[in-house]
């Protein structure tokens, strides 16, 4: 069983394939997308160790050879040094303008490879084969690519859409539980931001999907990708609606920054707490029923995700220091903080018109 979603971007449209065991059959898909006899595959040591052989066999099925470029796992690879290393190895491999690169890993590898592909020879094609739940439902779709700078995360990047995305849900069986949950926070985000029926489905089936039920995982990933694909097709460059995908991110990024982007709080956990805070703020402002904020928090907690600042181990600075982090966010417009607020589950909107006192109240609660 597999599903296909198209990201409708005209001449740059591409397909997302979601299914269990797709890695075995990647050859034909990659060849169709422009794969040559030797295909560079950027991966990290964890993913490479687990699955490179399977991918190599899949490509061999269509007469292609994998040329692995193996990076150290972790956010540190999304750096100028990581970019230099990947670009150097791709150039050494003789990649040309018609060449195609595979990004095979989580969001770190996807963002790094996508960026390298975007700048190398002024742009070569790439295919995303995401291996974390976060990457399957979010980072591999939509063409945002970036590396980090000393000044902050994702500050050097570009929009560069992949040619194809292949999400094999079977690969998620080896993902550490914490990473699986962090990715699941992004799945919940889609229900919370724009689809109350999907949120209801997750309340019933989310735990089984997290536990590895392939049918439910495929549905959760495909539905998330479909929602993101539709938004990206309407607003590729985030001039409007795409900002809804940042639900929970203004709070979440501030918490990640405050905890030094460390293992104390990983991205999806920050998004989970951030979403709960955004709904709490909406309820405090009287625009969202209190019951909806409680329902979101209850679901996050029911699967084992954090939903409050107090759930982060150790002490977090005061509200002012968190607001100072928010002021440095790329989402600040004309000096105003941008928030995604909710009128209820599945009903969100973007606003810069939020009283700072109310933000401080939810941060201090
Ligand atoms: P990651 O890529 O660091 O992967 C997490 C860990 O899981 C790594 O140690 C990795 O080696 C390991 N791993 C990956 N797949 C595995 C598997 N199948 N089995 C076992 N281990 C596996 O982290 P992530 O959460 O996937 O991505 C986070 C990155 O994504 C951040 O840099 C963030 O900025 C970026 N991001 C980008 C976008 C976008 O739109 N471009 C959206 C959200 C997040
Ligand atoms: N992850 C948010 C976006 O792609 O716009």
Tab-separated table of C-alpha atoms and ligand atoms in Angstrom:
chain	number	residue	atom	x	y	z
A	1	UNK	CA	0.000	0.000	0.000
A	2	UNK	CA	1.366	3.414	-0.907
A	3	UNK	CA	0.080	6.901	-1.607
A	4	UNK	CA	1.195	9.546	-4.076
A	5	UNK	CA	0.789	13.268	-3.527
A	6	UNK	CA	1.712	15.940	-6.069
A	7	UNK	CA	3.102	19.316	-5.069
A	8	UNK	CA	1.481	21.476	-7.735
A	9	UNK	CA	4.164	23.957	-8.675
A	10	UNK	CA	3.685	24.085	-12.444
A	11	UNK	CA	6.848	23.168	-14.328
A	12	UNK	CA	8.534	22.444	-10.963
A	13	UNK	CA	5.760	20.114	-9.733
A	14	UNK	CA	6.916	16.920	-8.049
A	15	UNK	CA	5.539	13.776	-6.446
A	16	UNK	CA	5.772	12.552	-2.873
A	17	UNK	CA	5.504	8.773	-2.538
A	18	UNK	CA	4.549	7.458	0.900
A	19	UNK	CA	4.579	3.741	1.649
A	20	UNK	CA	6.118	0.921	3.642
A	21	UNK	CA	9.141	-0.764	2.042
A	22	UNK	CA	9.513	1.721	-0.842
A	23	UNK	CA	13.313	1.683	-0.554
A	24	UNK	CA	13.406	-1.638	-2.405
A	25	UNK	CA	11.864	-0.003	-5.467
A	26	UNK	CA	13.514	3.424	-5.494
A	27	UNK	CA	15.513	2.664	-8.641
A	28	UNK	CA	12.758	3.252	-11.183
A	29	UNK	CA	11.506	6.392	-9.402
A	30	UNK	CA	14.997	7.925	-9.140
A	31	UNK	CA	15.844	7.050	-12.738
A	32	UNK	CA	12.622	8.661	-13.882
A	33	UNK	CA	13.553	11.804	-11.938
A	34	UNK	CA	16.865	12.029	-13.836
A	35	UNK	CA	19.203	9.671	-11.937
A	36	UNK	CA	22.388	8.869	-13.904
A	37	UNK	CA	24.584	5.760	-13.857
A	38	UNK	CA	26.331	6.959	-10.653
A	39	UNK	CA	24.147	8.789	-8.137
A	40	UNK	CA	25.694	10.691	-5.207
A	41	UNK	CA	23.894	9.859	-1.957
A	42	UNK	CA	24.423	12.232	0.976
A	43	UNK	CA	23.614	10.578	4.269
A	44	UNK	CA	24.769	10.530	7.892
A	45	UNK	CA	26.691	7.763	9.593
A	46	UNK	CA	23.639	6.482	11.514
A	47	UNK	CA	21.328	6.234	8.523
A	48	UNK	CA	24.123	5.053	6.246
A	49	UNK	CA	25.037	2.269	8.663
A	50	UNK	CA	21.450	1.086	8.849
A	51	UNK	CA	20.124	1.529	5.334
A	52	UNK	CA	22.751	2.460	2.734
A	53	UNK	CA	23.024	-1.124	1.526
A	54	UNK	CA	19.253	-1.324	1.042
A	55	UNK	CA	19.243	1.945	-0.908
A	56	UNK	CA	22.246	0.818	-2.972
A	57	UNK	CA	20.407	-2.390	-3.883
A	58	UNK	CA	17.274	-0.421	-4.741
A	59	UNK	CA	19.233	1.825	-7.117
A	60	UNK	CA	21.088	-1.154	-8.610
A	61	UNK	CA	17.689	-2.590	-9.548
A	62	UNK	CA	17.463	0.175	-12.162
A	63	UNK	CA	21.127	-0.006	-13.192
A	64	UNK	CA	22.383	2.876	-11.012
A	65	UNK	CA	25.347	2.909	-8.651
A	66	UNK	CA	25.259	4.822	-5.336
A	67	UNK	CA	28.222	7.094	-4.519
A	68	UNK	CA	27.939	7.627	-0.770
A	69	UNK	CA	28.904	10.892	0.959
A	70	UNK	CA	28.662	10.198	4.670
A	71	UNK	CA	28.418	13.108	7.107
A	72	UNK	CA	28.602	13.031	10.915
A	73	UNK	CA	25.109	12.793	12.459
A	74	UNK	CA	23.696	15.861	14.165
A	75	UNK	CA	22.936	19.535	13.668
A	76	UNK	CA	26.686	20.335	13.492
A	77	UNK	CA	26.751	19.103	9.878
A	78	UNK	CA	24.350	21.888	8.859
A	79	UNK	CA	27.261	24.316	8.850
A	80	UNK	CA	29.545	26.172	6.444
A	81	UNK	CA	32.114	23.424	7.021
A	82	UNK	CA	29.507	20.732	6.284
A	83	UNK	CA	28.466	22.576	3.126
A	84	UNK	CA	32.068	22.867	1.962
A	85	UNK	CA	32.601	19.173	2.556
A	86	UNK	CA	29.463	18.086	0.667
A	87	UNK	CA	30.057	20.490	-2.251
A	88	UNK	CA	33.703	19.398	-2.490
A	89	UNK	CA	32.776	15.727	-2.582
A	90	UNK	CA	30.037	16.313	-5.155
A	91	UNK	CA	32.472	18.243	-7.376
A	92	UNK	CA	35.089	15.510	-6.944
A	93	UNK	CA	32.432	13.042	-8.054
A	94	UNK	CA	32.108	15.104	-11.246
A	95	UNK	CA	28.503	16.182	-10.839
A	96	UNK	CA	27.232	18.260	-13.756
A	97	UNK	CA	24.257	20.625	-14.203
A	98	UNK	CA	22.074	17.707	-15.300
A	99	UNK	CA	23.198	15.587	-12.351
A	100	UNK	CA	21.028	14.548	-9.453
A	101	UNK	CA	21.858	14.097	-5.757
A	102	UNK	CA	19.952	12.043	-3.190
A	103	UNK	CA	19.471	13.382	0.349
A	104	UNK	CA	19.074	10.275	2.498
A	105	UNK	CA	18.472	11.054	6.160
A	106	UNK	CA	16.630	13.321	8.553
A	107	UNK	CA	16.059	17.058	8.331
A	108	UNK	CA	19.745	17.829	8.852
A	109	UNK	CA	20.823	15.881	5.770
A	110	UNK	CA	17.808	17.113	3.772
A	111	UNK	CA	18.442	20.788	4.553
A	112	UNK	CA	22.200	20.523	3.971
A	113	UNK	CA	21.965	18.520	0.737
A	114	UNK	CA	19.128	20.646	-0.610
A	115	UNK	CA	21.144	23.796	-0.008
A	116	UNK	CA	24.290	22.298	-1.546
A	117	UNK	CA	22.229	21.191	-4.570
A	118	UNK	CA	20.729	24.685	-4.818
A	119	UNK	CA	24.063	26.491	-5.009
A	120	UNK	CA	26.273	23.930	-6.738
A	121	UNK	CA	26.826	24.940	-10.371
A	122	UNK	CA	23.933	27.398	-9.786
A	123	UNK	CA	21.558	24.545	-9.088
A	124	UNK	CA	21.462	20.790	-9.620
A	125	UNK	CA	18.517	18.477	-9.024
A	126	UNK	CA	17.965	16.536	-5.843
A	127	UNK	CA	15.714	13.831	-4.466
A	128	UNK	CA	14.626	13.647	-0.844
A	129	UNK	CA	14.490	10.227	0.813
A	130	UNK	CA	13.605	11.288	4.374
A	131	UNK	CA	14.242	8.828	7.185
A	132	UNK	CA	12.842	10.574	10.280
A	133	UNK	CA	9.155	11.227	10.894
A	134	UNK	CA	9.902	14.961	11.108
A	135	UNK	CA	11.592	14.900	7.720
A	136	UNK	CA	8.847	12.760	6.134
A	137	UNK	CA	6.030	15.087	7.196
A	138	UNK	CA	7.762	18.437	7.081
A	139	UNK	CA	11.343	19.204	6.093
A	140	UNK	CA	11.562	17.090	2.900
A	141	UNK	CA	8.536	18.819	1.377
A	142	UNK	CA	8.320	22.436	0.278
A	143	UNK	CA	11.873	23.312	-0.737
A	144	UNK	CA	13.143	25.208	2.298
A	145	UNK	CA	16.859	24.463	2.615
A	146	UNK	CA	19.457	26.010	4.897
A	147	UNK	CA	22.539	25.748	7.030
A	148	UNK	CA	23.105	27.435	10.391
A	149	UNK	CA	25.254	30.525	11.013
A	150	UNK	CA	26.986	31.620	14.209
A	151	UNK	CA	24.171	34.191	14.492
A	152	UNK	CA	21.387	31.603	14.479
A	153	UNK	CA	19.699	28.544	12.985
A	154	UNK	CA	18.701	28.284	9.314
A	155	UNK	CA	19.883	31.818	8.555
A	156	UNK	CA	21.745	30.939	5.333
A	157	UNK	CA	19.583	29.154	2.814
A	158	UNK	CA	17.349	29.230	-0.214
A	159	UNK	CA	14.180	27.793	-1.661
A	160	UNK	CA	15.098	24.848	-3.872
A	161	UNK	CA	12.393	22.282	-4.574
A	162	UNK	CA	13.325	18.599	-4.877
A	163	UNK	CA	12.457	16.592	-8.002
A	164	UNK	CA	10.907	13.794	-5.979
A	165	UNK	CA	10.278	12.750	-2.360
A	166	UNK	CA	10.169	9.109	-1.277
A	167	UNK	CA	8.985	8.521	2.295
A	168	UNK	CA	9.413	4.881	3.329
A	169	UNK	CA	7.602	4.523	6.653
A	170	UNK	CA	9.311	1.168	7.349
A	171	UNK	CA	12.560	3.101	7.970
A	172	UNK	CA	10.999	4.724	11.024
A	173	UNK	CA	11.103	1.433	12.963
A	174	UNK	CA	14.731	2.126	13.983
A	175	UNK	CA	14.110	5.742	14.993
A	176	UNK	CA	14.645	6.411	18.719
A	177	UNK	CA	11.280	6.899	20.472
A	178	UNK	CA	12.100	10.481	21.390
A	179	UNK	CA	12.777	11.383	17.719
A	180	UNK	CA	9.567	9.607	16.676
A	181	UNK	CA	7.571	11.659	19.181
A	182	UNK	CA	9.272	14.876	18.110
A	183	UNK	CA	8.212	14.164	14.515
A	184	UNK	CA	4.708	13.316	15.699
A	185	UNK	CA	4.413	16.838	17.145
A	186	UNK	CA	4.644	18.106	13.541
A	187	UNK	CA	1.871	15.674	12.526
A	188	UNK	CA	-0.357	17.043	15.317
A	189	UNK	CA	0.511	20.523	14.022
A	190	UNK	CA	-1.327	19.832	10.739
A	191	UNK	CA	-4.529	18.855	12.551
A	192	UNK	CA	-4.248	21.762	14.966
A	193	UNK	CA	-3.542	24.330	12.255
A	194	UNK	CA	-6.123	23.390	9.684
A	195	UNK	CA	-7.964	20.082	9.954
A	196	UNK	CA	-10.093	19.287	13.005
A	197	UNK	CA	-11.206	15.945	11.505
A	198	UNK	CA	-7.565	14.848	11.113
A	199	UNK	CA	-6.914	15.934	14.708
A	200	UNK	CA	-9.816	13.700	15.776
A	201	UNK	CA	-8.328	10.827	13.752
A	202	UNK	CA	-4.997	11.359	15.532
A	203	UNK	CA	-6.675	11.268	18.935
A	204	UNK	CA	-7.916	7.773	18.045
A	205	UNK	CA	-4.998	6.453	15.982
A	206	UNK	CA	-1.898	8.536	16.761
A	207	UNK	CA	-0.562	6.199	19.450
A	208	UNK	CA	-0.783	3.205	17.095
A	209	UNK	CA	1.001	5.156	14.349
A	210	UNK	CA	3.804	6.045	16.783
A	211	UNK	CA	4.021	2.381	17.799
A	212	UNK	CA	4.693	1.464	14.157
A	213	UNK	CA	1.311	0.413	12.702
A	214	UNK	CA	2.258	0.866	9.026
A	215	UNK	CA	-1.240	1.509	7.683
A	216	UNK	CA	-1.828	4.251	10.237
A	217	UNK	CA	1.655	5.695	9.774
A	218	UNK	CA	1.179	5.891	6.010
A	219	UNK	CA	-2.122	7.691	6.516
A	220	UNK	CA	-0.610	10.131	9.043
A	221	UNK	CA	2.422	10.894	6.840
A	222	UNK	CA	0.478	11.107	3.580
A	223	UNK	CA	-2.231	13.330	5.056
A	224	UNK	CA	0.399	15.650	6.560
A	225	UNK	CA	2.262	15.820	3.242
A	226	UNK	CA	-0.968	16.500	1.368
A	227	UNK	CA	-1.762	19.422	3.655
A	228	UNK	CA	1.741	20.820	3.324
A	229	UNK	CA	1.789	20.279	-0.462
A	230	UNK	CA	-1.475	22.207	-0.858
A	231	UNK	CA	-0.209	25.113	1.240
A	232	UNK	CA	3.158	25.221	-0.554
A	233	UNK	CA	1.460	25.134	-3.962
A	234	UNK	CA	-0.578	28.200	-2.961
A	235	UNK	CA	2.213	30.104	-1.176
A	236	UNK	CA	5.652	28.718	-2.020
A	237	UNK	CA	7.625	31.719	-0.694
A	238	UNK	CA	5.724	32.202	2.573
A	239	UNK	CA	4.165	35.535	1.734
A	240	UNK	CA	0.978	34.520	3.536
A	241	UNK	CA	-0.671	31.204	4.319
A	242	UNK	CA	2.553	29.146	4.525
A	243	UNK	CA	3.321	30.926	7.794
A	244	UNK	CA	0.572	28.788	9.396
A	245	UNK	CA	3.081	25.917	9.223
A	246	UNK	CA	4.985	27.835	11.898
A	247	UNK	CA	2.261	27.148	14.481
A	248	UNK	CA	4.049	26.818	17.825
A	249	UNK	CA	7.382	27.919	16.352
A	250	UNK	CA	7.663	31.452	17.809
A	251	UNK	CA	7.431	30.000	21.324
A	252	UNK	CA	9.235	26.788	20.366
A	253	UNK	CA	12.281	28.498	18.844
A	254	UNK	CA	12.618	30.784	21.872
A	255	UNK	CA	12.615	27.724	24.146
A	256	UNK	CA	15.119	25.928	21.909
A	257	UNK	CA	17.378	28.999	21.927
A	258	UNK	CA	17.056	29.341	25.697
A	259	UNK	CA	18.108	25.710	26.132
A	260	UNK	CA	21.034	26.219	23.736
A	261	UNK	CA	19.569	24.016	20.943
A	262	UNK	CA	20.612	21.050	23.034
A	263	UNK	CA	19.286	17.611	23.876
A	264	UNK	CA	17.386	19.246	26.751
A	265	UNK	CA	14.735	20.177	24.204
A	266	UNK	CA	14.713	18.904	20.638
A	267	UNK	CA	12.888	20.789	17.862
A	268	UNK	CA	9.637	18.810	17.811
A	269	UNK	CA	9.354	18.981	21.597
A	270	UNK	CA	9.723	22.763	21.353
A	271	UNK	CA	6.968	22.784	18.714
A	272	UNK	CA	4.702	20.682	20.987
A	273	UNK	CA	5.109	23.080	23.913
A	274	UNK	CA	4.901	26.047	21.519
A	275	UNK	CA	1.580	24.838	20.077
A	276	UNK	CA	0.148	24.344	23.558
A	277	UNK	CA	1.282	27.878	24.489
A	278	UNK	CA	-0.173	29.362	21.273
A	279	UNK	CA	-3.562	27.772	22.051
A	280	UNK	CA	-3.340	28.877	25.705
A	281	UNK	CA	-2.551	32.433	24.562
A	282	UNK	CA	-5.498	32.304	22.153
A	283	UNK	CA	-7.782	31.160	24.983
A	284	UNK	CA	-6.446	33.896	27.289
A	285	UNK	CA	-7.214	36.474	24.587
A	286	UNK	CA	-10.763	35.098	24.428
A	287	UNK	CA	-10.576	33.981	20.799
A	288	UNK	CA	-10.323	30.199	21.348
A	289	UNK	CA	-12.508	28.012	23.572
A	290	UNK	CA	-10.551	26.944	26.668
A	291	UNK	CA	-11.733	23.384	25.958
A	292	UNK	CA	-9.843	23.295	22.623
A	293	UNK	CA	-6.589	24.411	24.289
A	294	UNK	CA	-7.099	21.664	26.896
A	295	UNK	CA	-7.887	19.066	24.224
A	296	UNK	CA	-4.640	19.838	22.352
A	297	UNK	CA	-2.599	19.642	25.534
A	298	UNK	CA	-4.303	16.381	26.567
A	299	UNK	CA	-3.496	14.737	23.225
A	300	UNK	CA	0.153	15.826	23.290
A	301	UNK	CA	0.495	14.476	26.822
A	302	UNK	CA	-1.350	11.241	26.029
A	303	UNK	CA	1.362	10.181	23.564
A	304	UNK	CA	4.227	11.300	25.821
A	305	UNK	CA	5.026	14.740	24.414
A	306	UNK	CA	5.718	17.730	26.656
A	307	UNK	CA	3.069	20.475	26.654
A	308	UNK	CA	4.319	23.068	29.152
A	309	UNK	CA	7.521	24.941	29.928
A	310	UNK	CA	7.644	23.123	33.273
A	311	UNK	CA	8.098	19.829	31.357
A	312	UNK	CA	11.590	20.935	30.229
A	313	UNK	CA	14.241	19.571	32.589
A	314	UNK	CA	16.198	22.198	34.559
A	315	UNK	CA	15.339	25.827	34.962
A	316	UNK	CA	14.297	28.068	32.068
A	317	UNK	CA	14.904	31.832	32.190
A	318	UNK	CA	12.105	34.273	32.887
A	319	UNK	CA	9.517	35.507	30.391
A	320	UNK	CA	11.656	38.527	29.431
A	321	UNK	CA	14.602	36.393	28.338
A	322	UNK	CA	12.286	34.220	26.213
A	323	UNK	CA	10.757	37.312	24.623
A	324	UNK	CA	14.277	38.585	23.885
A	325	UNK	CA	14.905	35.364	21.932
A	326	UNK	CA	11.631	35.842	20.041
A	327	UNK	CA	12.772	39.325	19.004
A	328	UNK	CA	15.699	37.727	17.112
A	329	UNK	CA	13.493	35.282	15.224
A	330	UNK	CA	13.461	35.465	11.395
A	331	UNK	CA	9.670	35.756	11.672
A	332	UNK	CA	9.909	39.260	13.217
A	333	UNK	CA	8.345	41.774	10.772
A	334	UNK	CA	8.943	45.503	11.210
A	335	UNK	CA	10.000	44.851	14.785
A	336	UNK	CA	6.728	43.013	15.583
A	337	UNK	CA	6.543	39.434	16.778
A	338	UNK	CA	4.518	37.105	14.564
A	339	UNK	CA	2.242	34.552	16.200
A	340	UNK	CA	-0.041	31.885	14.835
A	341	UNK	CA	-3.148	32.008	16.992
A	342	UNK	CA	-6.211	29.772	16.989
A	343	UNK	CA	-9.961	30.256	17.016
A	344	UNK	CA	-10.202	26.548	17.772
A	345	UNK	CA	-8.678	23.243	16.703
A	346	UNK	CA	-8.137	23.414	12.924
A	347	UNK	CA	-8.791	27.167	12.781
A	348	UNK	CA	-5.609	29.236	12.911
A	349	UNK	CA	-4.470	32.596	11.589
A	350	UNK	CA	-1.321	34.714	11.461
A	351	UNK	CA	-1.104	37.918	13.468
A	352	UNK	CA	1.430	40.471	14.649
A	353	UNK	CA	-1.163	42.099	16.867
A	354	UNK	CA	-0.638	40.390	20.213
A	355	UNK	CA	-0.339	42.271	23.520
A	356	UNK	CA	3.056	41.546	25.067
A	357	UNK	CA	1.506	41.351	28.539
A	358	UNK	CA	-0.621	38.375	27.460
A	359	UNK	CA	2.470	36.645	26.016
A	360	UNK	CA	4.268	37.207	29.333
A	361	UNK	CA	1.294	35.791	31.226
A	362	UNK	CA	1.307	32.479	29.337
A	363	UNK	CA	5.098	32.239	29.558
A	364	UNK	CA	5.006	32.787	33.307
A	365	UNK	CA	2.075	30.392	33.993
B	1	LIG	P1	18.226	14.715	12.261
B	1	LIG	O1	18.353	14.788	10.801
B	1	LIG	O2	19.335	15.216	13.090
B	1	LIG	O3	17.901	13.219	12.690
B	1	LIG	C1	17.755	12.893	14.041
B	1	LIG	C2	18.623	11.721	14.437
B	1	LIG	O4	18.023	10.514	13.960
B	1	LIG	C3	20.034	11.744	13.854
B	1	LIG	O5	20.922	11.272	14.826
B	1	LIG	C4	19.954	10.752	12.694
B	1	LIG	O6	21.200	10.161	12.411
B	1	LIG	C5	18.985	9.749	13.225
B	1	LIG	N1	18.206	9.013	12.231
B	1	LIG	C6	17.662	9.505	11.090
B	1	LIG	N2	16.899	8.559	10.508
B	1	LIG	C7	16.978	7.463	11.279
B	1	LIG	C8	16.385	6.174	11.219
B	1	LIG	N3	15.518	5.849	10.250
B	1	LIG	N4	16.688	5.289	12.193
B	1	LIG	C9	17.526	5.627	13.209
B	1	LIG	N5	18.093	6.825	13.344
B	1	LIG	C10	17.815	7.738	12.385
B	1	LIG	O7	16.918	15.503	12.782
B	1	LIG	P2	15.455	15.748	12.214
B	1	LIG	O8	14.611	15.906	13.402
B	1	LIG	O9	15.076	14.775	11.154
B	1	LIG	O10	15.621	17.158	11.480
B	1	LIG	C11	15.916	18.326	12.196
B	1	LIG	C12	16.383	19.373	11.215
B	1	LIG	O11	15.342	19.653	10.288
B	1	LIG	C13	16.733	20.709	11.876
B	1	LIG	O12	17.966	21.136	11.397
B	1	LIG	C14	15.635	21.647	11.402
B	1	LIG	O13	16.069	22.981	11.273
B	1	LIG	C15	15.267	21.062	10.082
B	1	LIG	N6	13.916	21.354	9.602
B	1	LIG	C16	13.791	21.825	8.338
B	1	LIG	C17	12.534	22.116	7.835
B	1	LIG	C18	12.390	22.578	6.421
B	1	LIG	O14	11.275	22.924	6.007
B	1	LIG	N7	13.433	22.574	5.641
B	1	LIG	C19	11.392	21.899	8.620
B	1	LIG	C20	11.564	21.405	9.914
B	1	LIG	C21	12.843	21.130	10.393
B	2	LIG	N1	8.551	23.994	8.144
B	2	LIG	C1	7.809	25.136	7.732
B	2	LIG	C2	7.765	25.332	6.256
B	2	LIG	O1	8.239	24.511	5.499
B	2	LIG	O2	7.276	26.329	5.814
